Each structure stands twice: as structure tokens, then as C-alpha cells.
Amino acid sequence: MNLPAIQSALQDQGFDAWLFCDHHHRDPIAYRVLGLPAASMVTRRWFYVIPAKGEPSKLVHRIEAGHLDTLPGVKRAYSGWQELEENLKTLLAPYKTVAMQYSPNNRIFVISLIDAGTIELIRSFGTNVVSSGDLVAKFESTLTEDQIASHFAARDGVDRVTAAAFQEIGRRVRNGGTHEYEMQQWILEAFGRENLETVDPPIVV
């Protein structure tokens, strides 16, 4: 997690904080942005608040009190739902506006991961909930320099294979013909020579 960068982005957006919460890995974005292990068992709700300025705060269940120990911040613990709500209200008291993985009218459904009940609970404290969409785009969807380089390398490799495939089709047509499956396999072999990987084979029609 890049805390200074997140806090700088919060200040740029005019948000007081970014509130993360999860239960049973419902929000994979939170794990990737915060750098939490995706394979951990999460049977109790946890909350993590990153303020635009100052130290983050965390709220965890006493049974799973160590879930956020890799992250900076003051830790609170709860057991029953009454204690959870009391602690969460205290946690959010300094902030008027918090960003969450929420999209108004579910327009960006890949962002809208927080259930309506949790949104209602946060708003019942007098806290305004806004979409974290722009923050997620910055910290989850922006390509790194290495990823950009890989993207261009893949583009160049595919272009070479495409040009060579048409030449191969022409050669085969002049020598008796070919069919789609044969060319699909030829292209897959050519991908291998270019060190390209694909989830699905190419469609040849």
C-alpha cells in the first residue's frame, strides 16, 4: 500500500477519507489496493479508514484481530454488532465525506461492491458516502511502466504473427489449401515462438 500517494489523491479529490471494509472477500479491490493476502480466511467484518491527512484506523473482530496487522494505524476491536456500530461511528466521526467501493445507481458495477445495508449504516452516522471510482482507477487500473512495455511488446508480436499468418495461408492455398483448425494451431505455435501467452485460442474464419 502506498499510503502517501493515497492520501495525496484523497486531498486532490476533496474527500476526507477512504473507507475499506470486507467480509468473506466480497471486495477484491480492497485486498489489492491495501496489499492484503487474498487467501486469508475472513469470517468477520473488518473496516480500514485511510484519512486524507493523519494516521489510518482499523476495526476488527476479536476472533480475527490480526487481519489488518500488516497495515499502519490504530486498531479497535469489537465482538457484537452493537459494539461494531459504536466503534465504527466513533471511527468515522472526524470525517464528513468518505469514499467507498460504491457507484451511484450501480452505473459502474465493477466498483459497486459494498452492500446497500453497509452504505445505509455509514450514512446513518451523518457521513456522506461517495464513489471511490476515480481512486480505484488510479491505484488499481493504471498500468505501470513495465505493464505498458509488456503491452507494446505483445502488440508488436501479434502484428508479426498476423502478417506471417496471411503469408502462410497464401502459401498453403497455392499448395492444395488448408482449413481453420490448422491455421489456428499454426498461430498458437507462432505465439509460442514470440513468447506470447493467450487464455483462449485465436478465432480463424
Coordinates of N, CA and C in Angstrom, one line a residue, residues 29-157:
I29 N -11.0 -5.6 -4.6 CA -10.2 -4.3 -4.8 C -9.5 -3.9 -3.5
A30 N -10.2 -4.0 -2.4 CA -9.6 -3.7 -1.1 C -8.3 -4.4 -0.9
Y31 N -8.3 -5.7 -1.2 CA -7.1 -6.5 -0.9 C -5.9 -6.1 -1.8
R32 N -6.3 -5.8 -3.0 CA -5.2 -5.4 -4.0 C -4.6 -4.0 -3.6
V33 N -5.5 -3.1 -3.3 CA -5.0 -1.7 -3.0 C -4.3 -1.7 -1.7
L34 N -4.7 -2.4 -0.7 CA -4.1 -2.4 0.6 C -2.9 -3.4 0.7
G35 N -2.8 -4.3 -0.3 CA -1.7 -5.3 -0.2 C -2.0 -6.4 0.8
L36 N -3.2 -6.7 1.0 CA -3.6 -7.8 1.9 C -3.6 -9.2 1.2
P37 N -3.3 -10.2 1.9 CA -3.3 -11.6 1.3 C -4.7 -12.0 0.9
A38 N -4.8 -12.4 -0.3 CA -6.1 -12.7 -0.9 C -6.6 -14.1 -0.4
A39 N -5.7 -14.9 0.1 CA -6.1 -16.2 0.5 C -6.5 -16.4 2.0
S40 N -6.4 -15.3 2.7 CA -6.7 -15.3 4.2 C -8.2 -15.6 4.4
M41 N -8.5 -16.3 5.5 CA -9.9 -16.6 5.9 C -10.5 -15.4 6.6
V42 N -11.6 -14.9 6.1 CA -12.3 -13.7 6.6 C -13.7 -14.0 6.9
T43 N -14.0 -14.4 8.1 CA -15.4 -14.8 8.5 C -16.1 -13.7 9.3
R44 N -15.3 -12.6 9.6 CA -15.9 -11.5 10.4 C -15.5 -10.2 9.6
R45 N -16.4 -9.2 9.8 CA -16.2 -7.9 9.1 C -15.0 -7.2 9.7
W46 N -14.3 -6.5 8.7 CA -13.2 -5.6 9.2 C -13.4 -4.3 8.4
F47 N -12.9 -3.2 9.0 CA -13.0 -1.9 8.4 C -11.6 -1.2 8.5
Y48 N -11.3 -0.5 7.5 CA -10.0 0.3 7.5 C -10.2 1.6 6.9
V49 N -9.8 2.7 7.6 CA -10.0 4.0 7.2 C -8.7 4.7 6.9
I50 N -8.5 5.2 5.7 CA -7.4 6.0 5.4 C -7.8 7.5 5.3
P51 N -7.4 8.3 6.2 CA -7.8 9.7 6.1 C -6.9 10.5 5.1
A52 N -7.4 11.6 4.6 CA -6.7 12.4 3.7 C -5.4 12.9 4.4
K53 N -5.5 13.1 5.7 CA -4.3 13.5 6.5 C -4.4 12.8 7.8
G54 N -3.2 12.4 8.3 CA -3.2 11.7 9.6 C -3.0 10.2 9.5
E55 N -3.2 9.5 10.6 CA -2.9 8.1 10.7 C -4.2 7.3 10.4
P56 N -4.1 6.2 9.7 CA -5.2 5.4 9.4 C -5.8 4.7 10.7
S57 N -7.0 4.2 10.6 CA -7.6 3.4 11.7 C -8.2 2.1 11.2
K58 N -8.2 1.2 12.1 CA -8.8 -0.1 11.7 C -9.7 -0.7 12.8
L59 N -10.7 -1.4 12.4 CA -11.7 -2.0 13.2 C -11.8 -3.5 12.9
V60 N -11.5 -4.4 13.8 CA -11.5 -5.8 13.5 C -12.3 -6.6 14.6
H61 N -12.7 -7.7 14.3 CA -13.4 -8.6 15.3 C -12.3 -9.2 16.2
R62 N -12.7 -9.4 17.4 CA -11.7 -10.0 18.3 C -11.3 -11.4 18.0
I63 N -12.2 -12.2 17.3 CA -11.8 -13.5 16.9 C -10.8 -13.5 15.8
E64 N -10.8 -12.5 14.9 CA -9.9 -12.3 13.8 C -9.1 -11.0 13.9
A65 N -8.6 -10.8 15.1 CA -8.0 -9.5 15.4 C -6.7 -9.2 14.6
G66 N -6.1 -10.2 14.0 CA -4.8 -9.9 13.4 C -4.9 -9.6 11.9
H67 N -6.1 -9.6 11.3 CA -6.3 -9.5 9.9 C -5.6 -8.2 9.3
L68 N -5.6 -7.1 10.0 CA -5.0 -5.9 9.4 C -3.7 -5.5 10.0
D69 N -3.1 -6.4 10.7 CA -1.8 -6.1 11.4 C -0.7 -5.7 10.5
T70 N -0.7 -6.0 9.2 CA 0.3 -5.6 8.3 C 0.2 -4.1 7.9
L71 N -1.0 -3.5 8.2 CA -1.2 -2.1 7.8 C -1.0 -1.2 9.0
P72 N -0.6 0.0 8.7 CA -0.4 1.0 9.8 C -1.7 1.5 10.3
G73 N -1.7 2.0 11.5 CA -2.9 2.6 12.1 C -3.2 2.1 13.5
V74 N -4.1 2.8 14.1 CA -4.6 2.4 15.5 C -5.7 1.4 15.3
K75 N -5.7 0.3 16.1 CA -6.6 -0.8 16.0 C -7.7 -0.7 17.1
R76 N -8.9 -0.9 16.7 CA -10.0 -1.1 17.6 C -10.6 -2.5 17.4
A77 N -11.2 -3.1 18.4 CA -11.8 -4.4 18.3 C -13.2 -4.4 18.8
Y78 N -14.0 -5.3 18.2 CA -15.4 -5.5 18.6 C -15.8 -7.0 18.7
S79 N -16.9 -7.2 19.3 CA -17.4 -8.6 19.3 C -18.9 -8.6 18.8
G80 N -19.8 -8.0 19.5 CA -21.2 -8.0 19.0 C -21.5 -6.9 18.0
W81 N -22.7 -6.9 17.4 CA -22.9 -5.9 16.4 C -23.1 -4.5 17.0
Q82 N -23.6 -4.5 18.2 CA -23.7 -3.2 18.9 C -22.4 -2.5 19.1
E83 N -21.4 -3.3 19.5 CA -20.0 -2.7 19.7 C -19.4 -2.4 18.3
L84 N -19.7 -3.1 17.3 CA -19.2 -2.8 16.0 C -19.7 -1.4 15.5
E85 N -21.0 -1.2 15.7 CA -21.6 0.0 15.2 C -21.1 1.2 16.0
E86 N -21.0 1.0 17.3 CA -20.5 2.1 18.2 C -19.1 2.5 17.8
N87 N -18.2 1.5 17.6 CA -16.8 1.7 17.3 C -16.7 2.3 15.9
L88 N -17.5 1.9 15.0 CA -17.5 2.4 13.6 C -17.9 3.9 13.6
K89 N -19.0 4.2 14.4 CA -19.4 5.6 14.4 C -18.3 6.5 15.0
T90 N -17.6 6.0 16.0 CA -16.5 6.8 16.6 C -15.4 6.9 15.6
L91 N -15.1 5.8 14.8 CA -14.0 5.8 13.8 C -14.3 6.8 12.7
L92 N -15.5 7.0 12.4 CA -15.9 7.9 11.2 C -16.3 9.3 11.7
A93 N -16.3 9.5 13.0 CA -16.8 10.8 13.5 C -16.0 12.0 12.9
P94 N -14.7 11.9 12.7 CA -13.9 13.1 12.2 C -14.2 13.4 10.7
Y95 N -14.9 12.5 10.0 CA -14.9 12.6 8.5 C -16.3 12.9 8.0
K96 N -16.5 13.9 7.2 CA -17.8 14.2 6.7 C -18.1 13.4 5.4
T97 N -17.0 13.2 4.6 CA -17.2 12.5 3.3 C -16.2 11.4 3.2
V98 N -16.7 10.2 3.0 CA -15.7 9.1 2.8 C -16.0 8.4 1.5
A99 N -15.0 8.0 0.8 CA -15.1 7.2 -0.4 C -15.2 5.7 -0.1
M100 N -16.1 5.0 -0.8 CA -16.2 3.6 -0.7 C -16.4 3.0 -2.1
Q101 N -16.2 1.6 -2.1 CA -16.4 0.9 -3.4 C -17.9 0.9 -3.7
Y102 N -18.4 2.0 -4.2 CA -19.8 2.2 -4.4 C -20.0 3.0 -5.6
S103 N -21.0 2.7 -6.4 CA -21.3 3.5 -7.6 C -22.7 3.9 -7.7
P104 N -23.0 5.2 -7.7 CA -24.4 5.7 -7.7 C -25.2 5.0 -8.8
N105 N -26.4 4.4 -8.5 CA -27.2 3.7 -9.4 C -26.5 2.5 -10.0
N106 N -25.4 2.0 -9.4 CA -24.7 0.9 -9.9 C -24.2 1.0 -11.4
R107 N -23.9 2.3 -11.7 CA -23.5 2.5 -13.1 C -22.2 1.9 -13.5
I108 N -21.3 1.8 -12.5 CA -20.0 1.1 -12.7 C -20.0 -0.1 -11.8
F109 N -20.6 -1.2 -12.3 CA -20.9 -2.3 -11.4 C -19.6 -3.0 -10.9
V110 N -18.5 -2.8 -11.6 CA -17.3 -3.5 -11.0 C -16.7 -2.7 -9.8
I111 N -17.2 -1.5 -9.6 CA -16.8 -0.7 -8.4 C -17.8 -0.9 -7.3
S112 N -19.1 -1.2 -7.6 CA -20.2 -1.2 -6.6 C -20.2 -2.5 -5.9
L113 N -19.3 -2.7 -4.9 CA -19.0 -3.9 -4.2 C -19.6 -3.9 -2.7
I114 N -19.8 -2.7 -2.2 CA -20.3 -2.6 -0.8 C -21.8 -2.7 -0.8
D115 N -22.4 -3.6 0.1 CA -23.8 -3.8 0.1 C -24.6 -2.5 0.6
A116 N -25.8 -2.5 0.2 CA -26.7 -1.3 0.5 C -26.8 -1.1 2.0
G117 N -26.9 -2.2 2.7 CA -27.1 -2.1 4.2 C -25.9 -1.4 4.8
T118 N -24.7 -1.7 4.4 CA -23.5 -1.0 5.0 C -23.5 0.5 4.6
I119 N -23.9 0.8 3.4 CA -24.0 2.2 3.0 C -25.0 2.9 3.8
E120 N -26.1 2.3 4.1 CA -27.1 2.9 5.0 C -26.6 3.1 6.4
L121 N -25.8 2.1 6.9 CA -25.3 2.3 8.2 C -24.3 3.4 8.3
I122 N -23.4 3.6 7.3 CA -22.4 4.7 7.3 C -23.2 6.0 7.2
R123 N -24.2 6.1 6.4 CA -24.9 7.3 6.2 C -25.7 7.7 7.5
S124 N -26.1 6.6 8.2 CA -26.9 6.9 9.5 C -26.0 7.6 10.5
F125 N -24.7 7.6 10.4 CA -23.8 8.3 11.3 C -23.7 9.8 10.9
G126 N -24.3 10.2 9.8 CA -24.2 11.5 9.3 C -23.0 11.7 8.3
T127 N -22.5 10.6 7.9 CA -21.3 10.6 7.0 C -21.8 10.4 5.5
N128 N -21.3 11.3 4.7 CA -21.6 11.2 3.3 C -20.7 10.2 2.6
V129 N -21.3 9.3 1.8 CA -20.6 8.3 1.1 C -20.5 8.6 -0.4
V130 N -19.3 8.7 -1.0 CA -19.2 8.9 -2.4 C -18.4 7.8 -3.0
S131 N -18.4 7.7 -4.3 CA -17.8 6.6 -5.1 C -16.3 6.8 -5.0
S132 N -15.6 5.6 -4.8 CA -14.1 5.6 -4.9 C -13.7 5.3 -6.3
G133 N -14.6 5.4 -7.3 CA -14.2 5.0 -8.7 C -12.9 5.6 -9.2
D134 N -12.8 6.9 -9.0 CA -11.6 7.6 -9.5 C -10.3 7.2 -8.8
L135 N -10.5 6.9 -7.5 CA -9.4 6.4 -6.7 C -9.0 5.0 -7.2
V136 N -10.0 4.2 -7.4 CA -9.7 2.8 -7.8 C -9.0 2.8 -9.2
A137 N -9.5 3.7 -10.1 CA -8.8 3.8 -11.4 C -7.4 4.2 -11.3
K138 N -7.0 5.0 -10.3 CA -5.7 5.5 -10.1 C -4.8 4.4 -9.6
F139 N -5.3 3.7 -8.5 CA -4.4 2.7 -7.8 C -4.6 1.3 -8.2
E140 N -5.7 1.0 -9.0 CA -5.9 -0.4 -9.4 C -5.9 -0.6 -10.9
S141 N -6.2 0.5 -11.6 CA -6.4 0.3 -13.1 C -5.3 1.0 -13.9
T142 N -4.4 1.7 -13.3 CA -3.4 2.4 -14.1 C -2.2 1.5 -14.3
L143 N -1.8 1.4 -15.6 CA -0.7 0.5 -15.9 C 0.6 1.0 -15.4
T144 N 1.5 0.1 -14.9 CA 2.8 0.5 -14.6 C 3.7 0.6 -15.8
E145 N 4.9 1.1 -15.7 CA 5.8 1.2 -16.9 C 6.1 -0.1 -17.4
D146 N 6.3 -1.1 -16.6 CA 6.6 -2.5 -17.0 C 5.4 -3.1 -17.8
Q147 N 4.2 -2.8 -17.3 CA 2.9 -3.3 -17.9 C 2.7 -2.6 -19.3
I148 N 3.0 -1.4 -19.4 CA 2.9 -0.7 -20.7 C 3.9 -1.3 -21.7
A149 N 5.2 -1.5 -21.2 CA 6.2 -2.1 -22.1 C 5.7 -3.5 -22.5
S150 N 5.2 -4.3 -21.6 CA 4.7 -5.6 -22.0 C 3.5 -5.5 -23.0
H151 N 2.7 -4.5 -22.8 CA 1.5 -4.3 -23.7 C 2.0 -4.0 -25.2
F152 N 3.0 -3.1 -25.3 CA 3.6 -2.8 -26.6 C 4.3 -4.0 -27.2
A153 N 5.0 -4.8 -26.4 CA 5.7 -5.9 -26.9 C 4.7 -7.0 -27.4
A154 N 3.6 -7.1 -26.7 CA 2.6 -8.1 -27.1 C 2.0 -7.6 -28.5
R155 N 1.7 -6.3 -28.5 CA 1.2 -5.7 -29.8 C 2.1 -6.0 -31.0
D156 N 3.4 -5.8 -30.8 CA 4.3 -6.0 -31.9 C 4.4 -7.5 -32.3
G157 N 4.4 -8.4 -31.2 CA 4.4 -9.8 -31.5 C 3.2 -10.3 -32.3

